mmCIF file of C-alpha atoms in Angstrom:
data_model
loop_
_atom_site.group_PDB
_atom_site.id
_atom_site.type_symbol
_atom_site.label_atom_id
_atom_site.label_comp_id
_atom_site.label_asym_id
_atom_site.label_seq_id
_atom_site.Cartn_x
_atom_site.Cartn_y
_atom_site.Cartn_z
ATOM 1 C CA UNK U 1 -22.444 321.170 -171.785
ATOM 2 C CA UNK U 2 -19.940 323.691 -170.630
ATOM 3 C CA UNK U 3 -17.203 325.381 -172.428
ATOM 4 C CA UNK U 4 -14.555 327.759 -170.358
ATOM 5 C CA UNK U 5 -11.934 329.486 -171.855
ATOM 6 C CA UNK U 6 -8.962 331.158 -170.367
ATOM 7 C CA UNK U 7 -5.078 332.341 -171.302
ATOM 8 C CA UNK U 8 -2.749 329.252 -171.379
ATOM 9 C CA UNK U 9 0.116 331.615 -170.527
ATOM 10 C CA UNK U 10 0.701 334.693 -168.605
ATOM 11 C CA UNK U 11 3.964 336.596 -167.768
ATOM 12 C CA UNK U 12 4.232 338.950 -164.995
ATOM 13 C CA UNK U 13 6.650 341.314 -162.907
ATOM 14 C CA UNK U 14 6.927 340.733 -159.302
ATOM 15 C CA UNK U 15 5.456 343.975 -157.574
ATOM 16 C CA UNK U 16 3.309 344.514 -160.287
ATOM 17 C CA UNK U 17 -0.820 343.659 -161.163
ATOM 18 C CA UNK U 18 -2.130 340.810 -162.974
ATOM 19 C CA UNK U 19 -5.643 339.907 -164.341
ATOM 20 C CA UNK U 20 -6.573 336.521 -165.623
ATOM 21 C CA UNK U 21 -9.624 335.836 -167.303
ATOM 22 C CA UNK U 22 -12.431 333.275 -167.532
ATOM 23 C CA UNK U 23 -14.815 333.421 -170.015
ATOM 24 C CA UNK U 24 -17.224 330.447 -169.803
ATOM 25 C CA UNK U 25 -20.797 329.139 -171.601
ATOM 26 C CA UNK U 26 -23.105 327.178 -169.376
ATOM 27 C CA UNK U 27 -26.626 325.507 -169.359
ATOM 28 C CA UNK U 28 -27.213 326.497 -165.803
ATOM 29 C CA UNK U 29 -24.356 328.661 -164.322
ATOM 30 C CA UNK U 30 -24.462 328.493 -160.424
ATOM 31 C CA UNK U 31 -21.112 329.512 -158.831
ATOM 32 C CA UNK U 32 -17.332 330.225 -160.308
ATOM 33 C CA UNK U 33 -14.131 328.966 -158.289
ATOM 34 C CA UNK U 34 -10.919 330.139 -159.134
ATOM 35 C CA UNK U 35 -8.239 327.234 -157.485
ATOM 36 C CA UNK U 36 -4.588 327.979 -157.421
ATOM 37 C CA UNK U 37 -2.163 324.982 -158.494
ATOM 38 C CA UNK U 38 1.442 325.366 -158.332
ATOM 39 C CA UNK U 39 3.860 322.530 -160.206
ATOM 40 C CA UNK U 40 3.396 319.097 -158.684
ATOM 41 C CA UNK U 41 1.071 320.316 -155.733
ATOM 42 C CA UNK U 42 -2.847 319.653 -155.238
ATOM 43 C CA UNK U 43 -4.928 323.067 -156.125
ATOM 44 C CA UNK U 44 -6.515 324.891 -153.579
ATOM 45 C CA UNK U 45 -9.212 327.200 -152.929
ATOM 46 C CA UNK U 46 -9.127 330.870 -153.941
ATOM 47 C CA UNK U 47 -12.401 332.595 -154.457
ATOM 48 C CA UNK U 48 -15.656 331.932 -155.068
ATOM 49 C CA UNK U 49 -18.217 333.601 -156.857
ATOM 50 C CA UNK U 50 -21.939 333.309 -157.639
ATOM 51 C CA UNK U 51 -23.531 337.292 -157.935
ATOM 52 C CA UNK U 52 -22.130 339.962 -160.129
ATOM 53 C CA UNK U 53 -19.231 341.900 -158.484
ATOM 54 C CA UNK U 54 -16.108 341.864 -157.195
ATOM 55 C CA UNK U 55 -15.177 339.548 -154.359
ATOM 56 C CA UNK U 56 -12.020 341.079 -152.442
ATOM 57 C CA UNK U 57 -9.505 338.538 -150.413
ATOM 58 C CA UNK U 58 -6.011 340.453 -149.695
ATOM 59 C CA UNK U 59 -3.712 340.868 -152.494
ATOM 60 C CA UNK U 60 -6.316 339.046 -154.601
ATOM 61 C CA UNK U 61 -9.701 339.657 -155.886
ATOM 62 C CA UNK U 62 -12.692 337.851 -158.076
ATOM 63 C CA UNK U 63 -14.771 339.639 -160.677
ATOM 64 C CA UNK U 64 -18.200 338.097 -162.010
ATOM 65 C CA UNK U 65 -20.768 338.863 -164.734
ATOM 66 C CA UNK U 66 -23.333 336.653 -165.109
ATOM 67 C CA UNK U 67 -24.635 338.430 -168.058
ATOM 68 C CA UNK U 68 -21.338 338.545 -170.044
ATOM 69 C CA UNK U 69 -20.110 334.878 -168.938
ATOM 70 C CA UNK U 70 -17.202 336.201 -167.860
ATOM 71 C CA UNK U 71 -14.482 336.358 -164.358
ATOM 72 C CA UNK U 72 -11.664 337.423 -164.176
ATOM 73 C CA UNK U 73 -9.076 336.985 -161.003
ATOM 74 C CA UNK U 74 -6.995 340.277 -159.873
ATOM 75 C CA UNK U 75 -3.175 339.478 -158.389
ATOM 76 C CA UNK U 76 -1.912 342.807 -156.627
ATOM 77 C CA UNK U 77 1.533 343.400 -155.491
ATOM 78 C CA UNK U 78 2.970 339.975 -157.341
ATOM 79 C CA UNK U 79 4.979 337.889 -155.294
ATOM 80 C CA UNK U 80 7.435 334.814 -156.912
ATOM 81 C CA UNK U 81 5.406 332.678 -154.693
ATOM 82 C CA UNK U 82 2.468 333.208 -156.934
ATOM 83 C CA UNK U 83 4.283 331.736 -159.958
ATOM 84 C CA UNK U 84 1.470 328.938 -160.335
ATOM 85 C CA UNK U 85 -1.287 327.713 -162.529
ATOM 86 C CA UNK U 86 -4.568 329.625 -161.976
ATOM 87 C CA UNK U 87 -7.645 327.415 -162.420
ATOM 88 C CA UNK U 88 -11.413 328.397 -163.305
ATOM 89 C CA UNK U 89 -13.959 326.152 -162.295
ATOM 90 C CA UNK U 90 -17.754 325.969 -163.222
ATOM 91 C CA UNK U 91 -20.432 325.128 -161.506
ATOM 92 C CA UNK U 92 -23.782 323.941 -162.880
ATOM 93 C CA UNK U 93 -26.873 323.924 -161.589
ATOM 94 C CA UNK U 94 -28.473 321.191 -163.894
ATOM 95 C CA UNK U 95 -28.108 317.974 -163.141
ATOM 96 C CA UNK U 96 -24.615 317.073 -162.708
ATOM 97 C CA UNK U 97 -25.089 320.223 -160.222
ATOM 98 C CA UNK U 98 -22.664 318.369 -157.727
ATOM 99 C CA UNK U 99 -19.728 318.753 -160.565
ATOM 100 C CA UNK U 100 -17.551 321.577 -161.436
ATOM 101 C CA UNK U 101 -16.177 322.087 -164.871
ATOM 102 C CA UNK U 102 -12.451 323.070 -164.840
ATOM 103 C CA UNK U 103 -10.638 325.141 -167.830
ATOM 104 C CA UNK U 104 -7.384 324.349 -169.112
ATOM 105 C CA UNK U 105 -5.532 326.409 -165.924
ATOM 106 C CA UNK U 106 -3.397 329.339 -166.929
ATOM 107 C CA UNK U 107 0.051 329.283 -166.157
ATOM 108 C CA UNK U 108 1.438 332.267 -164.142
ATOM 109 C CA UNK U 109 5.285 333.281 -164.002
ATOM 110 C CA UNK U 110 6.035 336.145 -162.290
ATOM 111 C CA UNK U 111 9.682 337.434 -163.047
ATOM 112 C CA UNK U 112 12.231 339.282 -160.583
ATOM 113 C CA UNK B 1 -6.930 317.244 -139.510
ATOM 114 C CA UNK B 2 -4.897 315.505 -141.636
ATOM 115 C CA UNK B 3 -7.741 316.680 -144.658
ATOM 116 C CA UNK B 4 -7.599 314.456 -147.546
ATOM 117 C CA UNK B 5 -5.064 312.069 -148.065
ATOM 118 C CA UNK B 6 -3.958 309.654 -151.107
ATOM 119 C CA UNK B 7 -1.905 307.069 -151.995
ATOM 120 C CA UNK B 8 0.563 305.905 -153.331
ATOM 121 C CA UNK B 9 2.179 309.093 -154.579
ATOM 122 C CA UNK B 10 3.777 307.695 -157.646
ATOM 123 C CA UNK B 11 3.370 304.015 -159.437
ATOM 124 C CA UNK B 12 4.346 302.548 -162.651
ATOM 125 C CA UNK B 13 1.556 299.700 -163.622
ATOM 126 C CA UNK B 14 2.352 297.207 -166.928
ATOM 127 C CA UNK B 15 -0.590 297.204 -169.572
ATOM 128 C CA UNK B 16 -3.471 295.162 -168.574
ATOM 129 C CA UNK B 17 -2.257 294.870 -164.658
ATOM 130 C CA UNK B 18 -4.786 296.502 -162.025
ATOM 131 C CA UNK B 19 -4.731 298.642 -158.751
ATOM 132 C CA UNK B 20 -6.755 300.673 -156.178
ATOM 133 C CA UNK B 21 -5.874 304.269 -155.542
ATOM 134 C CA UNK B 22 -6.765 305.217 -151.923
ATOM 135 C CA UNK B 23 -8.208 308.432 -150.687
ATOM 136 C CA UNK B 24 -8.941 309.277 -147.438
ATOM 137 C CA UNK B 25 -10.839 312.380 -145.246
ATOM 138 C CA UNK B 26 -11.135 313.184 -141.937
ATOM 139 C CA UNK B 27 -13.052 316.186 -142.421
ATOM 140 C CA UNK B 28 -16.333 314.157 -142.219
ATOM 141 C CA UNK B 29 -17.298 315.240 -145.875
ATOM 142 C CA UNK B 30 -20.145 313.771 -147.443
ATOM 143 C CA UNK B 31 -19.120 314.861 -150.992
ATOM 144 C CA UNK B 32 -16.318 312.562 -152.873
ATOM 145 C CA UNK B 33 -14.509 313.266 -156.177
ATOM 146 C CA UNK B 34 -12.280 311.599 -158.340
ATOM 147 C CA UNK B 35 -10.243 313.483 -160.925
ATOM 148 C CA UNK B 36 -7.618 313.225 -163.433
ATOM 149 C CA UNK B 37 -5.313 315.790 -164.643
ATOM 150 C CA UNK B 38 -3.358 315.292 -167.918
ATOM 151 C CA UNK B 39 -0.480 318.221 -169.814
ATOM 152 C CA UNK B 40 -2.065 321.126 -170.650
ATOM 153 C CA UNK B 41 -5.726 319.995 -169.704
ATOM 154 C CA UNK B 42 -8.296 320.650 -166.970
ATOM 155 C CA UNK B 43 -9.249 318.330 -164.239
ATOM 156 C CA UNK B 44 -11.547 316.016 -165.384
ATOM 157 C CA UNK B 45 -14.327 314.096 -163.299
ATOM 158 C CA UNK B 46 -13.906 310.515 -163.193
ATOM 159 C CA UNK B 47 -16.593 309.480 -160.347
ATOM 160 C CA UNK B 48 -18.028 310.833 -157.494
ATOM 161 C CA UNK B 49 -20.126 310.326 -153.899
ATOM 162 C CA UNK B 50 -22.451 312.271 -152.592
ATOM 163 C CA UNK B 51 -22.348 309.357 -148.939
ATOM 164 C CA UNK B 52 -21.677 306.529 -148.197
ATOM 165 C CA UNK B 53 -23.429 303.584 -150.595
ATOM 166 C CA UNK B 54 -24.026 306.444 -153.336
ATOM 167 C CA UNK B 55 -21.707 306.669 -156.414
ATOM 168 C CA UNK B 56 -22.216 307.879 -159.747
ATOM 169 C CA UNK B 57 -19.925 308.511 -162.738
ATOM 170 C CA UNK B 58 -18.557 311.940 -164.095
ATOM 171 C CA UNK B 59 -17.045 312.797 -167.435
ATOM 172 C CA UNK B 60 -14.756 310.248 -167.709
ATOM 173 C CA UNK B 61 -15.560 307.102 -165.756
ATOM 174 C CA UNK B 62 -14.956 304.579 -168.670
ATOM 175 C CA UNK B 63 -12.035 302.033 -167.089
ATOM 176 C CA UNK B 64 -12.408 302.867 -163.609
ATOM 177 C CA UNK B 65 -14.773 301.804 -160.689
ATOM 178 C CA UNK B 66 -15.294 302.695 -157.437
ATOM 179 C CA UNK B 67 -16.966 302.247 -153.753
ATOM 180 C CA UNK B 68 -17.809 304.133 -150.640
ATOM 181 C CA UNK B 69 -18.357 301.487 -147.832
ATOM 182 C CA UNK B 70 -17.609 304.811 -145.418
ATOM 183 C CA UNK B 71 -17.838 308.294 -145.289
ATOM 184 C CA UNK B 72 -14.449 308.438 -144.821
ATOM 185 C CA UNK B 73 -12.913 306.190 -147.983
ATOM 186 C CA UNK B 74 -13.352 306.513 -151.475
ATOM 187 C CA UNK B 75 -10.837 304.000 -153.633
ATOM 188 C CA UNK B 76 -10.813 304.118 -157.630
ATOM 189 C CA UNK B 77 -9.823 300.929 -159.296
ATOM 190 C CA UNK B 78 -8.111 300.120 -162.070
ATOM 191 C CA UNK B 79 -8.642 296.872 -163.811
ATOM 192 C CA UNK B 80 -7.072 296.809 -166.967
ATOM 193 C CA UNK B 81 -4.407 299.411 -166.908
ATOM 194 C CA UNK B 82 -4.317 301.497 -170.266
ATOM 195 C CA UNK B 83 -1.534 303.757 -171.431
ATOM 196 C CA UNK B 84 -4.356 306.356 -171.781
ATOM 197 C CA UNK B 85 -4.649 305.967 -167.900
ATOM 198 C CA UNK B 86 -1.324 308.021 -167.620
ATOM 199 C CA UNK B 87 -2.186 310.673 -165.577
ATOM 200 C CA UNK B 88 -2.473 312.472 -162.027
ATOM 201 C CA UNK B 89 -5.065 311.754 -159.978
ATOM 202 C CA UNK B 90 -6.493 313.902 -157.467
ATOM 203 C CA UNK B 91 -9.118 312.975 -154.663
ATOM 204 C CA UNK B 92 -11.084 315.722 -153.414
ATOM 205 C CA UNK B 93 -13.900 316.018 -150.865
ATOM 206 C CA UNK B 94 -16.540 319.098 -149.724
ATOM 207 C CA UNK B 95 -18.390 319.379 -146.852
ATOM 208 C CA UNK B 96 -21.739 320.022 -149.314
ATOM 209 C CA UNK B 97 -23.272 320.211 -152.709
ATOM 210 C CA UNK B 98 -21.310 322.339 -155.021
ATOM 211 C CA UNK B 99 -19.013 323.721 -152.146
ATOM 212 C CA UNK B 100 -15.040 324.315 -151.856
ATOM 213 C CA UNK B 101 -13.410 321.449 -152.374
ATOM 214 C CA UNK B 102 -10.829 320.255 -150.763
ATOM 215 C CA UNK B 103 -7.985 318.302 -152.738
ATOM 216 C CA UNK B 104 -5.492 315.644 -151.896
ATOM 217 C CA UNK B 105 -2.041 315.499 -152.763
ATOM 218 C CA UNK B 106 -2.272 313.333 -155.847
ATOM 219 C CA UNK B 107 -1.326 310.058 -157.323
ATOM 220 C CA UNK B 108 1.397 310.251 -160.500
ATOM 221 C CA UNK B 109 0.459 306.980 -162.289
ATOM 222 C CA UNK B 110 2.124 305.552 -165.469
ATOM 223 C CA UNK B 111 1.179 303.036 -167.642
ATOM 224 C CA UNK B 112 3.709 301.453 -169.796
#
C-alpha cells in the first residue's frame, strides 16, 4: 500500500514564495504528479517527477528525493489565481502500476 | 479536441434508484479512469481501462460497474444508489501507462 502525506492548509501572500510538501511511503515508487484543482473545477497537470532533482516550469517548480520519500512543489511570484488545492499523486510500479495514489490535496489561499 | 467530457454535471438520485455516468475522449486514449472525490479526501480509483473490452477495478469499485465497448466511452453505473455514493466524480483518460492524465469536468451526484 501507499501512504502520502501533505499540509491540509496553506496561507500565502500574493508576490511572495510558497513550498508545499509531499511526503509519501510506497512499495514500488515510479513517478510523482503534482495536479492543481481549484474549487468546483477538474485538476490538471502540473509536474511530473520520477529522478531526484528539481524539475523547473515558469513560476513553478518540482523537487524529488527518492531516498527521503519526499517532493515538494515551489510557487514563485504568487498570483490570486493560484488560490487552489495542490494535489500529490503516486505512482506505483507494482501491480496496480496503471494507478496513481492521490493525498488529501492541500488547500492554497493566497491573500492580497 | 473537445478532451474528456462527462455528464450530467449535477443529479440528485433517491436511495436504491440507478444511473450511468457518461465519459467521453477524443484524444484517442487507451487508458480510462474512474474516480471519486469526497470533503477533505483524495481522489479515489473506482475502475479503470487500459482498451477497449479490458476493465478492472481500483480502490473502491464496490457498487459500481462499468464497460468499454470503444476506445472512446467509458460509462460507470450505478445500480442501487447509496447515500455513501455522494460524491464527485471525475473521468480521466492518458494517452499511456502511468502518464498525465487528463480529467473531465466532473459529475456532482447526491443521494438522498
Amino acid at each position: 500500500g501507499q501512504n502520502i502525506d501533505q499540509p491540509t492548509e496553506m496561507t500565502a501572500t500574493e508576490g511572495a514564495i510558497v513550498q508545499i510538501n509531499c511526503t509519501y511511503q510506497t512499495s514500488g515508487f515510479n513517478g510523482l504528479f503534482w495536479y492543481q484543482q481549484h474549487a468546483g473545477e477538474a485538476p490538471t497537470f502540473l509536474s511530473y517527477n520520477v529522478l531526484d532533482g528539481l524539475e523547473e516550469k515558469g513560476r513553478f517548480s518540482s523537487f524529488l528525493s527518492r531516498s527521503k520519500g519526499y517532493s515538494y512543489l515551489l510557487l514563485k511570484e504568487l498570483q490570486m489565481k493560484d488560490s487552489a488545492s495542490y494535489l500529490c499523486a503516486v505512482k506505483d510500479s507494482g501491480a496496480g502500476s496503471y494507478q496513481l495514489t492521490f493525498g488529501k490535496g492541500t488547500k492554497l489561499s493566497v491573500i492580497p | 479536441n473537445a478532451g474528456v467530457t462527462q455528464t450530467p454535471k449535477f443529479r440528485i438520485l433517491k436511495i436504491g434508484q440507478s444511473m450511468t455516468l457518461q465519459c467521453t475522449q477524443d484524444m484517442n486514449h487507451n487508458y480510462m479512469y474512474w474516480y471519486r472525490q469526497d470533503p477533505g479526501m483524495g481522489l479515489k480509483l473506482i475502475y479503470y481501462s487500459v482498451g477497449a473490452g479490458i476493465t478492472d477495478k481500483g480502490e473502491v469499485p464496490n457498487g459500481y460497474n462499468v464497460s468499454r465497448s470503444t476506445t472512446e466511452d467509458f460509462p460507470l453505473r450505478l445500480e442501487l444508489a447509496a447515500p455513501s455514493q455522494t460524491s464527485v466524480y471525475f473521468c480521466a483518460s492518458s494517452y499511456l501507462q502511468g502518464d498525465e492524465q487528463f480529467f473531465g469536468p466532473g459529475t456532482r451526484l447526491t443521494v438522498l
